[in-house]
Coordinates of C-alpha atoms and ligand atoms in Angstrom, one line a residue:
X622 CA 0.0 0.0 0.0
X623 CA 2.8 2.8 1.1
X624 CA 4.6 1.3 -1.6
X625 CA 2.0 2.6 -4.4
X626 CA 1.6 5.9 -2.6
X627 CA 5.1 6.8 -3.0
X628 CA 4.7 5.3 -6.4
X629 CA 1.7 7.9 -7.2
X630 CA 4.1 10.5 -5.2
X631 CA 7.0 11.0 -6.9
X632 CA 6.9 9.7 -10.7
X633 CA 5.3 12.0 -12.7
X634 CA 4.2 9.5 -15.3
X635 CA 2.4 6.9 -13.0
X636 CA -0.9 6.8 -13.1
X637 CA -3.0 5.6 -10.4
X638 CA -4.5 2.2 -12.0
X639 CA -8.4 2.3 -12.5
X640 CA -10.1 0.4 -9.4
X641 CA -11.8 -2.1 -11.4
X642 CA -12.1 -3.0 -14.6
X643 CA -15.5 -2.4 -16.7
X644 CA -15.2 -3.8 -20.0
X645 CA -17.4 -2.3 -22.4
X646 CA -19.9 -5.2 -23.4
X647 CA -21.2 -8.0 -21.5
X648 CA -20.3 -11.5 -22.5
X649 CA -22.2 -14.0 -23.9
X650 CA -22.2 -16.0 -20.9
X651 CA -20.1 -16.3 -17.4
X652 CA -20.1 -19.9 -15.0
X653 CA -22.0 -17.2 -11.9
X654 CA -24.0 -14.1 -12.2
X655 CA -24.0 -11.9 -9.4
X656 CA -27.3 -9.6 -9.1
X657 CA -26.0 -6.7 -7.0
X658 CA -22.6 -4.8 -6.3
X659 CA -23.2 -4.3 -2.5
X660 CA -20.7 -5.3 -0.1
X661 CA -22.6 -9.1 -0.5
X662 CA -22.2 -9.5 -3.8
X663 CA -18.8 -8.5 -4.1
X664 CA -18.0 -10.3 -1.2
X665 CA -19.2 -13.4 -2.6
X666 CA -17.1 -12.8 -6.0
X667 CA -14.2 -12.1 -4.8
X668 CA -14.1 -15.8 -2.4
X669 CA -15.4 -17.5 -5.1
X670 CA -12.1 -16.8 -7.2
X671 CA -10.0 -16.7 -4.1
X672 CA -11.5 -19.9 -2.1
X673 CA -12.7 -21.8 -5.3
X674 CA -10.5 -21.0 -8.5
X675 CA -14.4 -19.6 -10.0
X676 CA -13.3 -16.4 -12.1
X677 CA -15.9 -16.6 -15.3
X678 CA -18.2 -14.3 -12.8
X679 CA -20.5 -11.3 -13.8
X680 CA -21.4 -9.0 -10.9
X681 CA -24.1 -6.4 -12.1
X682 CA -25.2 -3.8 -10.5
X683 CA -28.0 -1.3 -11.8
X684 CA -26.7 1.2 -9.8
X685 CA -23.1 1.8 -9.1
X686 CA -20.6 0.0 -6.2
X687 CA -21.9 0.3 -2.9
X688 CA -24.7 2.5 -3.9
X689 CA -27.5 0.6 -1.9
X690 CA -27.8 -0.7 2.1
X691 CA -23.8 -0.8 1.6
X692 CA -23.0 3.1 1.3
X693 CA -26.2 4.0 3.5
X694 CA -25.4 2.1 6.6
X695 CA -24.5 3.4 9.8
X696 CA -21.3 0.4 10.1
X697 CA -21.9 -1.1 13.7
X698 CA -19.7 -4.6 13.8
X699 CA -20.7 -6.9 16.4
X700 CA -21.6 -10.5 17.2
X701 CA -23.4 -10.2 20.5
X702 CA -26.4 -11.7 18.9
X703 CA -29.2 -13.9 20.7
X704 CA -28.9 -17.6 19.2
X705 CA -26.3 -19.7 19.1
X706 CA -26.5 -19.5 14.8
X707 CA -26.4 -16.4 15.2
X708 CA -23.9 -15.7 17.3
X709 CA -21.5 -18.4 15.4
X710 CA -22.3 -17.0 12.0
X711 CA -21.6 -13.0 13.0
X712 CA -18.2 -14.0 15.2
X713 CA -17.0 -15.4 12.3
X714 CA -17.4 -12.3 10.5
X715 CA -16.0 -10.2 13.1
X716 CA -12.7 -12.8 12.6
X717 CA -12.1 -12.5 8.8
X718 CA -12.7 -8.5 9.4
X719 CA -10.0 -8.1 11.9
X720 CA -7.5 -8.4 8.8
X721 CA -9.8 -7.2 6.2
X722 CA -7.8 -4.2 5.3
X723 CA -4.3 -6.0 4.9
X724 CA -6.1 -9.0 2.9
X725 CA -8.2 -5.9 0.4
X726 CA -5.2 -3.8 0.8
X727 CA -7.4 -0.9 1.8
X728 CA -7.6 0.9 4.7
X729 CA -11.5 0.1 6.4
X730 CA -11.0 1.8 9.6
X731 CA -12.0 -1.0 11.2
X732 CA -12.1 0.5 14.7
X733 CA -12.8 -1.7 17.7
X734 CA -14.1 0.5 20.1
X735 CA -17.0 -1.7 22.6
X736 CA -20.7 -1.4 22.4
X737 CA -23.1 -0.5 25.0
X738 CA -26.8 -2.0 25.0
X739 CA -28.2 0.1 27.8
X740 CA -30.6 -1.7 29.4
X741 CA -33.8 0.9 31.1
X742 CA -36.4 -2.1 32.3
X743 CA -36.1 -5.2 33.7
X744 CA -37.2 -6.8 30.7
X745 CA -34.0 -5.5 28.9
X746 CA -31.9 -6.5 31.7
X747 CA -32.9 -9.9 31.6
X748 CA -32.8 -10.2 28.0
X749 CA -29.0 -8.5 28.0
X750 CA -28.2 -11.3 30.9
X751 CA -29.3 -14.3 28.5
X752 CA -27.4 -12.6 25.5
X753 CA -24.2 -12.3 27.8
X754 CA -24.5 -16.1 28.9
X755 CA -25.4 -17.3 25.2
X756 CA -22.4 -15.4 23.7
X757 CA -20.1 -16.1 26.8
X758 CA -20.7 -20.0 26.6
X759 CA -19.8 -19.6 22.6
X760 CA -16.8 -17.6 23.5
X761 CA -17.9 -14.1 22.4
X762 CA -16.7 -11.3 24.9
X763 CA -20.0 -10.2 26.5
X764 CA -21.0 -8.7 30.0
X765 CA -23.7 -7.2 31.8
X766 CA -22.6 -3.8 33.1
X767 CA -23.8 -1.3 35.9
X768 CA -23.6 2.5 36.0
X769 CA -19.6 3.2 37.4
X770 CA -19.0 0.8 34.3
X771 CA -20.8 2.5 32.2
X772 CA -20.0 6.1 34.0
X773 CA -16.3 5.3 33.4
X774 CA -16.6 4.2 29.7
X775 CA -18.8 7.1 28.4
X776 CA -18.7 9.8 31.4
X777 CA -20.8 12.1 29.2
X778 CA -23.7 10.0 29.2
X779 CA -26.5 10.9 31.4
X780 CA -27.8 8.0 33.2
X781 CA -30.8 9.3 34.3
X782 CA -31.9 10.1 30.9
X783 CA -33.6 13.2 32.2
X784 CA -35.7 10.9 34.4
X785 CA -37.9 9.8 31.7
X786 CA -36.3 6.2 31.4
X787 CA -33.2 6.0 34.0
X788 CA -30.8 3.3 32.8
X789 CA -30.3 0.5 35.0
X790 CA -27.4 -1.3 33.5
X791 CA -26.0 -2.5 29.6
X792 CA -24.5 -4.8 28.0
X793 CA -21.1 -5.0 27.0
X794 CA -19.7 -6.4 23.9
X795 CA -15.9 -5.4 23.6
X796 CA -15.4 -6.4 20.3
X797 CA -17.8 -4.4 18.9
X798 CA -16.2 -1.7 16.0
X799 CA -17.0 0.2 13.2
X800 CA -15.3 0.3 9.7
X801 CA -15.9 2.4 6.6
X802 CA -18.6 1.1 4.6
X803 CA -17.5 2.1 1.4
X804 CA -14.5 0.9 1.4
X805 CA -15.6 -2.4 1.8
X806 CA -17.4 -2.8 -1.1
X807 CA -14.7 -0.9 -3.1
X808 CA -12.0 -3.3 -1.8
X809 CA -13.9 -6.3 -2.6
X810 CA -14.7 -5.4 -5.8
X811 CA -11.1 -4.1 -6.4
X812 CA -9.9 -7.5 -6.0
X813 CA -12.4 -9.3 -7.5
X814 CA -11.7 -7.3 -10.8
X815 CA -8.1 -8.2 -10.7
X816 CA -9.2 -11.7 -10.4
X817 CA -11.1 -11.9 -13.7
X818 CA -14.2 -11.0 -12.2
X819 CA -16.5 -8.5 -14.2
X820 CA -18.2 -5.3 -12.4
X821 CA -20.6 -4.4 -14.8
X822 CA -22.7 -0.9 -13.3
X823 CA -25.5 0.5 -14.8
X824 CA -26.7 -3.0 -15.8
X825 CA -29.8 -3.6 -14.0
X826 CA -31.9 -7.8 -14.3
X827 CA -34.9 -7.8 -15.1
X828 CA -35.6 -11.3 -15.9
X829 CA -34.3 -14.8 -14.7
X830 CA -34.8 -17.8 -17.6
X831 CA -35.0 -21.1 -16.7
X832 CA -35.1 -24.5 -18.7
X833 CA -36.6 -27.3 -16.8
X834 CA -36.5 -26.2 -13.7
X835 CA -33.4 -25.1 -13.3
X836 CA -31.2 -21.2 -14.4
X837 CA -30.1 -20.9 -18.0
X838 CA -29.9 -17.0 -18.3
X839 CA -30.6 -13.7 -17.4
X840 CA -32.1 -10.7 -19.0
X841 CA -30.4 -7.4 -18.5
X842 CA -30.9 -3.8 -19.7
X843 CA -28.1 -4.6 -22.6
X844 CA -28.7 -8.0 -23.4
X845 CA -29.3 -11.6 -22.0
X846 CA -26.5 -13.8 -20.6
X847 CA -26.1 -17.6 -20.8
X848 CA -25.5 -19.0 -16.8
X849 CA -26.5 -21.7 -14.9
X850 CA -25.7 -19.8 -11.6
X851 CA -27.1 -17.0 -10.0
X852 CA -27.0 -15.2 -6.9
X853 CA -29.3 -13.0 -6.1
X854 CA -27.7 -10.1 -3.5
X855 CA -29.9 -7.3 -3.7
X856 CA -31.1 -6.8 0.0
X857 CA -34.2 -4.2 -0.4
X858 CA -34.9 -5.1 -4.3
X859 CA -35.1 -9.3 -3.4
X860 CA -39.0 -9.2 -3.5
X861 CA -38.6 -8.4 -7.1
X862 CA -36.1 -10.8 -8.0
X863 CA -37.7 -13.6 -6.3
X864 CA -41.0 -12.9 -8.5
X865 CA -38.9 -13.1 -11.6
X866 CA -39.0 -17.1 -10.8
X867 CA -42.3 -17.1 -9.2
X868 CA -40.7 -17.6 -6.0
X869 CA -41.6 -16.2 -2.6
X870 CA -40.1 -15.2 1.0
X871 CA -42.0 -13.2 4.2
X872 CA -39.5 -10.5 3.3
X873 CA -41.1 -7.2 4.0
X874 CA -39.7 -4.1 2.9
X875 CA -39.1 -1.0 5.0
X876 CA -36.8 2.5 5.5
X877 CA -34.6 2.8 7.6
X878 CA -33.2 5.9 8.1
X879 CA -30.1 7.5 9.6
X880 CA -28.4 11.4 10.1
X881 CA -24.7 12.9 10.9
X882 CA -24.2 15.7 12.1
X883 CA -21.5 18.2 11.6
X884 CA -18.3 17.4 12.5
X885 CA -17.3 18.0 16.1
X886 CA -14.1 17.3 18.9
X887 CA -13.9 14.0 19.7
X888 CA -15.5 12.5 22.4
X889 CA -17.4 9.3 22.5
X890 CA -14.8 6.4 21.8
X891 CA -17.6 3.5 21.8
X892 CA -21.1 3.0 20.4
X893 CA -24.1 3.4 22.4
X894 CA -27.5 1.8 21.5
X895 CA -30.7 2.3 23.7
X896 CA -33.5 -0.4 22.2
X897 CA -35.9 1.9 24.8
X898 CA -35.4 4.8 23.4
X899 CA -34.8 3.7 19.6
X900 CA -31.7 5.2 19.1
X901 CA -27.9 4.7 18.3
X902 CA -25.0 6.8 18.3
X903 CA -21.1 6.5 17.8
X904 CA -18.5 8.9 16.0
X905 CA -16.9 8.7 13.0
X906 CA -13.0 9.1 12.3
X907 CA -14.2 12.3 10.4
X908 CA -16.2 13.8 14.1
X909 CA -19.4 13.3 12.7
X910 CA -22.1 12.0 15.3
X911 CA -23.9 9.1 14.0
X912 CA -27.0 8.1 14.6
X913 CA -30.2 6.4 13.9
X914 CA -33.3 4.8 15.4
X915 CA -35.7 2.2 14.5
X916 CA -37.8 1.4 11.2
X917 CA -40.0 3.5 10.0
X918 CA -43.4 1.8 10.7
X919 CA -45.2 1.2 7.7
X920 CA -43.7 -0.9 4.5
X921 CA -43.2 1.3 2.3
X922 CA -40.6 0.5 -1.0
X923 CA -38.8 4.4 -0.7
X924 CA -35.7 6.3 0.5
X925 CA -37.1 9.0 1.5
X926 CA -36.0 11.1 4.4
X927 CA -38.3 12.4 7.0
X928 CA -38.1 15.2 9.3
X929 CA -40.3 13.4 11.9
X930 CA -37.5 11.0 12.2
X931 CA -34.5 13.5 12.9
X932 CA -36.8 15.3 15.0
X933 CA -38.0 12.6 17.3
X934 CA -34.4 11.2 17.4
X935 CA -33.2 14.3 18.2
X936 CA -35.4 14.2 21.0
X937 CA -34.1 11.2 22.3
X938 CA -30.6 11.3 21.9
X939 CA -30.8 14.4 24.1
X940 CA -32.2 12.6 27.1
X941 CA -29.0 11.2 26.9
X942 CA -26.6 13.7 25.6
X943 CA -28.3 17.1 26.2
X944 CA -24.8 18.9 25.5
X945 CA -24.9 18.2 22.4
X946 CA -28.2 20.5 21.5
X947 CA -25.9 23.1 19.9
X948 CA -24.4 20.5 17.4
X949 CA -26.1 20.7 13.4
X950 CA -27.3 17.5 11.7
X951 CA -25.5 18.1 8.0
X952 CA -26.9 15.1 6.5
X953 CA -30.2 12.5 7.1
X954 CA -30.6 9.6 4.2
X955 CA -32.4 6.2 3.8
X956 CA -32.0 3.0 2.9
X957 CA -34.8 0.4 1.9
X958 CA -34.1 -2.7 3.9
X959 CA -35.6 -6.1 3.5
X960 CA -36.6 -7.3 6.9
X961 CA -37.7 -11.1 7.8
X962 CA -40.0 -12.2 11.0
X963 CA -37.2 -14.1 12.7
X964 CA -34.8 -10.7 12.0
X965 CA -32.5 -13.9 11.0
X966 CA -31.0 -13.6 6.8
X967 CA -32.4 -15.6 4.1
X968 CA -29.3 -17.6 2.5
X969 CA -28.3 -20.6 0.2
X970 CA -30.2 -22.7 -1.6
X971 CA -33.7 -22.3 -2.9
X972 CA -36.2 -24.3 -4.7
X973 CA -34.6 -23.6 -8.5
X974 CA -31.7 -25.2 -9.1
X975 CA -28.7 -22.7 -9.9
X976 CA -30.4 -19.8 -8.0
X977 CA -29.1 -19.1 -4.6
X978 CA -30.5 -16.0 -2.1
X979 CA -28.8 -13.9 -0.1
X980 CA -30.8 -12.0 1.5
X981 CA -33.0 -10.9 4.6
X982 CA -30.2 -8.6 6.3
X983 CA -32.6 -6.1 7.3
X984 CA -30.9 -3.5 9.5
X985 CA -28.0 -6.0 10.1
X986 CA -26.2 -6.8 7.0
X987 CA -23.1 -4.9 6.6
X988 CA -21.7 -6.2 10.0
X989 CA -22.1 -10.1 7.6
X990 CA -20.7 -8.8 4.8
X991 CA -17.2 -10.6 5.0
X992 CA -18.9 -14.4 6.6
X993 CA -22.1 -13.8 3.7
X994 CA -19.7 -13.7 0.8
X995 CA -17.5 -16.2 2.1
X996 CA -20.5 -18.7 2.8
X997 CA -22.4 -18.4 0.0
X998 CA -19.7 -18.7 -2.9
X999 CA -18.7 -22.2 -0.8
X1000 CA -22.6 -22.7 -1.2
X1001 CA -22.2 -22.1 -4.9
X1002 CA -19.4 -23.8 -5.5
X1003 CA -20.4 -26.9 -3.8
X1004 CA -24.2 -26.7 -4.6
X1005 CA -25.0 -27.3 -0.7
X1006 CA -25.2 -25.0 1.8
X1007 CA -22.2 -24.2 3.8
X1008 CA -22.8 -25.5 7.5
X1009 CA -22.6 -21.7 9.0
X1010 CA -25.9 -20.7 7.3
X1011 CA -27.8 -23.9 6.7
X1012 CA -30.3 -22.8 9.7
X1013 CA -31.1 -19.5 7.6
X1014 CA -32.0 -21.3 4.6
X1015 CA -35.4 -20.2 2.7
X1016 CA -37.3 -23.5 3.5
X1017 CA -37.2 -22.4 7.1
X1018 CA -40.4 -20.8 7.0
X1019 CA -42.2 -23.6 5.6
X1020 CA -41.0 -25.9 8.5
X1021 CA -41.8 -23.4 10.8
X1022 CA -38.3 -23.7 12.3
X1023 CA -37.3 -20.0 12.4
X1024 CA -34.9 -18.1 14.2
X1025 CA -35.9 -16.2 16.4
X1026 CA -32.8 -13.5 16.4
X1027 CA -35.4 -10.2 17.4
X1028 CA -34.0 -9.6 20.7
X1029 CA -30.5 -9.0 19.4
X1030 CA -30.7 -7.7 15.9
X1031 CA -30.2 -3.8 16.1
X1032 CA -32.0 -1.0 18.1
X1033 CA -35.8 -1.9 19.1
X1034 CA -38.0 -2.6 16.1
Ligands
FAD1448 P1 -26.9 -3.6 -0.9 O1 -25.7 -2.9 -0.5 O2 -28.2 -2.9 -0.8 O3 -26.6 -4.0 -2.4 C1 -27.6 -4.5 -3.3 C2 -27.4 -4.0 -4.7 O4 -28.2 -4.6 -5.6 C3 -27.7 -2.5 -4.8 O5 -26.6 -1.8 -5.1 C4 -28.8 -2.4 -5.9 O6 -28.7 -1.3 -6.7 C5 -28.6 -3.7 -6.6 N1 -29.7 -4.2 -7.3 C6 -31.0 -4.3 -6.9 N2 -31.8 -4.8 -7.8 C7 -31.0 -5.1 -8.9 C8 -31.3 -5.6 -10.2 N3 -32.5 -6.0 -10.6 N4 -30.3 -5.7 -11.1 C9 -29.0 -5.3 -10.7 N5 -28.7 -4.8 -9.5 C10 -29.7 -4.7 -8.6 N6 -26.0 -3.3 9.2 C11 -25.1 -3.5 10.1 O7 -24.6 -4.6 10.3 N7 -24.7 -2.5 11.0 C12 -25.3 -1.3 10.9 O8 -24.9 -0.4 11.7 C13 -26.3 -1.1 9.9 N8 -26.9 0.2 9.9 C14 -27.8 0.4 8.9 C15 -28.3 1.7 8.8 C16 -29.1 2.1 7.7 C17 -29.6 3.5 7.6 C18 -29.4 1.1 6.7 C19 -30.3 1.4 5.6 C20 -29.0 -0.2 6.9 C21 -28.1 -0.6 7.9 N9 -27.6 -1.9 8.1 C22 -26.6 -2.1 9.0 C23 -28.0 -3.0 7.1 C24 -26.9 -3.1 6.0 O9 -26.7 -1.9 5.4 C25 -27.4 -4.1 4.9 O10 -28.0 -5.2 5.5 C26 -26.3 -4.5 4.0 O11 -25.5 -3.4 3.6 C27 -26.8 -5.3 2.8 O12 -25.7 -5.4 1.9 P2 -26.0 -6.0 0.5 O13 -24.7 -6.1 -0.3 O14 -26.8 -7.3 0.7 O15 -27.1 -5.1 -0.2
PYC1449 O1 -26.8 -4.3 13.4 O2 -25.9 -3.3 15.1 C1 -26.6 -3.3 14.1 C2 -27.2 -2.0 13.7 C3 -27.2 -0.9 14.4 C4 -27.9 0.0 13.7 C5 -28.4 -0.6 12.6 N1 -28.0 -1.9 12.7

């Protein structure tokens, strides 16, 4: 990496290679179609060549690179789930992460910094006690917290939240970081491309063809495509997709939105999340406070911002931080996320043959983005489901064998 810096430095005729390459047409046909250039679909490219010697691989992306839940997302890392699937799946994550930006050669940021579920009922307590056990007994560094804890770690933090919800203790989950959500997907598709993969953007599926049951193409924008493999990665768009086959899935699709502020001193090293009061908060290397609450509460297929949610979150966060009333919000956005009823992802194999889902990552994705791509090209390359994720598979919710990941998945929903 320094090496290349100096490179771009100090001779005047190097030029900064392009980060991937887009060749101009598609190609007739590729061994795996990806649908979506989010940090999944990358992801999954990039181990399939890696892991698997599979390099014939289209990713397309109707968009551009990281333009969907993957830029929008407010980058909490963190495997203090609920189940013991889950809790497997995400730590394993939060492993291949840890040397994510020496493997991508890109600097993620990837900032451990600890994460605070503050707890305000004795409902939340209990709940936070039975996470701390569960991710204790699966070696996962979890503990339930009380207020000189808590006091010590984030002084600024009023505990008595104005004496509308007083906080009687939180779980802790050291290993819980944040990372720069961009560069993820850049990285991954940076090294894909120099593996033979092809990023095509601006390419947007709108058909899947099949031939006795199972893939043999897909229609795109510019032109169909011979496969007999494809993944479908497009988070908030998979009800779509899946229709395209006459498949179906309970996924249900809803904003989520999330503001910065300006940029300010720093001053909060971890990441505080209040299921009570709907709201999260950390800082970013830049100063910006970052924050967000739950979904909005109706479906609705749109990325529109509201002001009703900066101003209620606004209202919250100052219960707990009522210095910061002064500070601007610069920025609010939204991100169309594709929730399930378990709060548990949607991945492997389905009932077509050659067409794999990855899918269902709500407001938790980006934290699976390393373990999703890394499970699901050993899915496609082996045709069965890798062990990690063979609980989350579609046919769960006809067995009626679901999850059940809601206490742990992100701020109250
Ligand atoms: P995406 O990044 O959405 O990529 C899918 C891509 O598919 C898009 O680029 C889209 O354009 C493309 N596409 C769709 N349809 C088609 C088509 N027909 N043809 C071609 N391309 C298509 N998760 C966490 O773990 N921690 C967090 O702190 C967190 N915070 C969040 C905050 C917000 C505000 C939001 C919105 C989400 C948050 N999430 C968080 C969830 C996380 O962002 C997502 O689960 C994750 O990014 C999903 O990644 P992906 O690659 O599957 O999907
Ligand atoms: O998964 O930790 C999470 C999260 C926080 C905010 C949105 N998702």
């Amino acid at each position: 990496m320094s090496l290349r810096l100096l490179k771009y430095a100090f001779i005047e005729d190097y030029a900064e290679p392009r980060y991937f390459n887009t060749p101009d047409s598609l190609g007739d046909s590729y061994d795996v179609v990806i649908i979506g250039a989010g940090g999944h679909g990358l992801a999954c490219a990039y181990y399939l060549a890696r892991d698997h010697g599979i390099h014939n691989v289209a990713v397309l992306e109707k968009g551009y690179i990281g333009g969907g839940n993957t830029g929008r997302n407010t980058t909490i890392i963190r495997s203090n789930y609920l189940t013991p699937e889950g809790v497997r799946f995400y730590d394993a994550s939060l492993s291949l992460f840890r040397d994510l930006s020496a493997e991508l050669e890109i600097n993620l940021f990837y900032s451990e910094r600890g994460h605070y579920t503050l707890a305000h009922s004795d409902a939340t307590l209990r709940t936070a006690r039975w996470r701390a056990e569960v991710n204790k007994h699966l070696g996962v560094d979890s503990e339930l917290v009380g207020e000189e804890h808590i006091a010590r770690a984030c002084p600024e933090l009023r505990q008595d939240c104005g004496g509308n919800h007083p906080i009687l203790g939180a779980l802790y989950h050291a290993p819980g970081a944040v990372a720069r959500h961009d560069a993820v997907a850049w990285g991954y598709g940076r090294k894909a491309s120099q593996a033979g993969v092809e990023i095509h953007q601006k390419t947007e599926v709108v058909g899947i063809e099949t031939q006795g049951g199972r893939v043999s193409g897909v229609v795109t924008n510019r032109g169909t495509i011979h496969t007999s493999t494809v993944l479908s990665a497009v988070a908030g768009h998979t009800p779509g997709v899946l229709k395209m086959l006459g498949l179906s899935s309970p996924i249900e699709i809803y904003p989520l939105q999330a503001c910065v502020t300006e940029p300010i001193k720093p001053w909060l090293d971890t990441i505080i999340v209040s299921g009570s009061l709907h709201l999260y908060i950390s800082q970013s290397s830049r100063g910006e406070m970052v924050m967000g609450a739950s979904l909005d509460p109706m479906e609705l297929h749109s990325r529109r911002s509201t002001f009703e949610f900066v101003s209620s979150l606004c209202d919250q966060v100052l219960d707990l931080f009522p210095f910061l009333s002064e500070v601007k919000i610069n920025r609010q956005w939204a991100g169309m996320v594709d929730m399930t009823p378990d709060f548990a992802p949607i991945m492997g194999t389905t009932p077509v043959a050659g067409f794999f889902l990855d899918a269902g990552w709500g407001t938790w994705g980006f934290k699976a983005t390393p373990i999703s791509g890394k499970t699901m090209a050993n899915t496609i390359a082996t045709g069965q489901n890798d062990e990690l994720i063979t609980s989350f598979n579609l046919s769960r919710f006809e067995d009626f064998q679901l999850v059940g990941e809601k206490g742990a998945a992100a701020v109250g929903h």
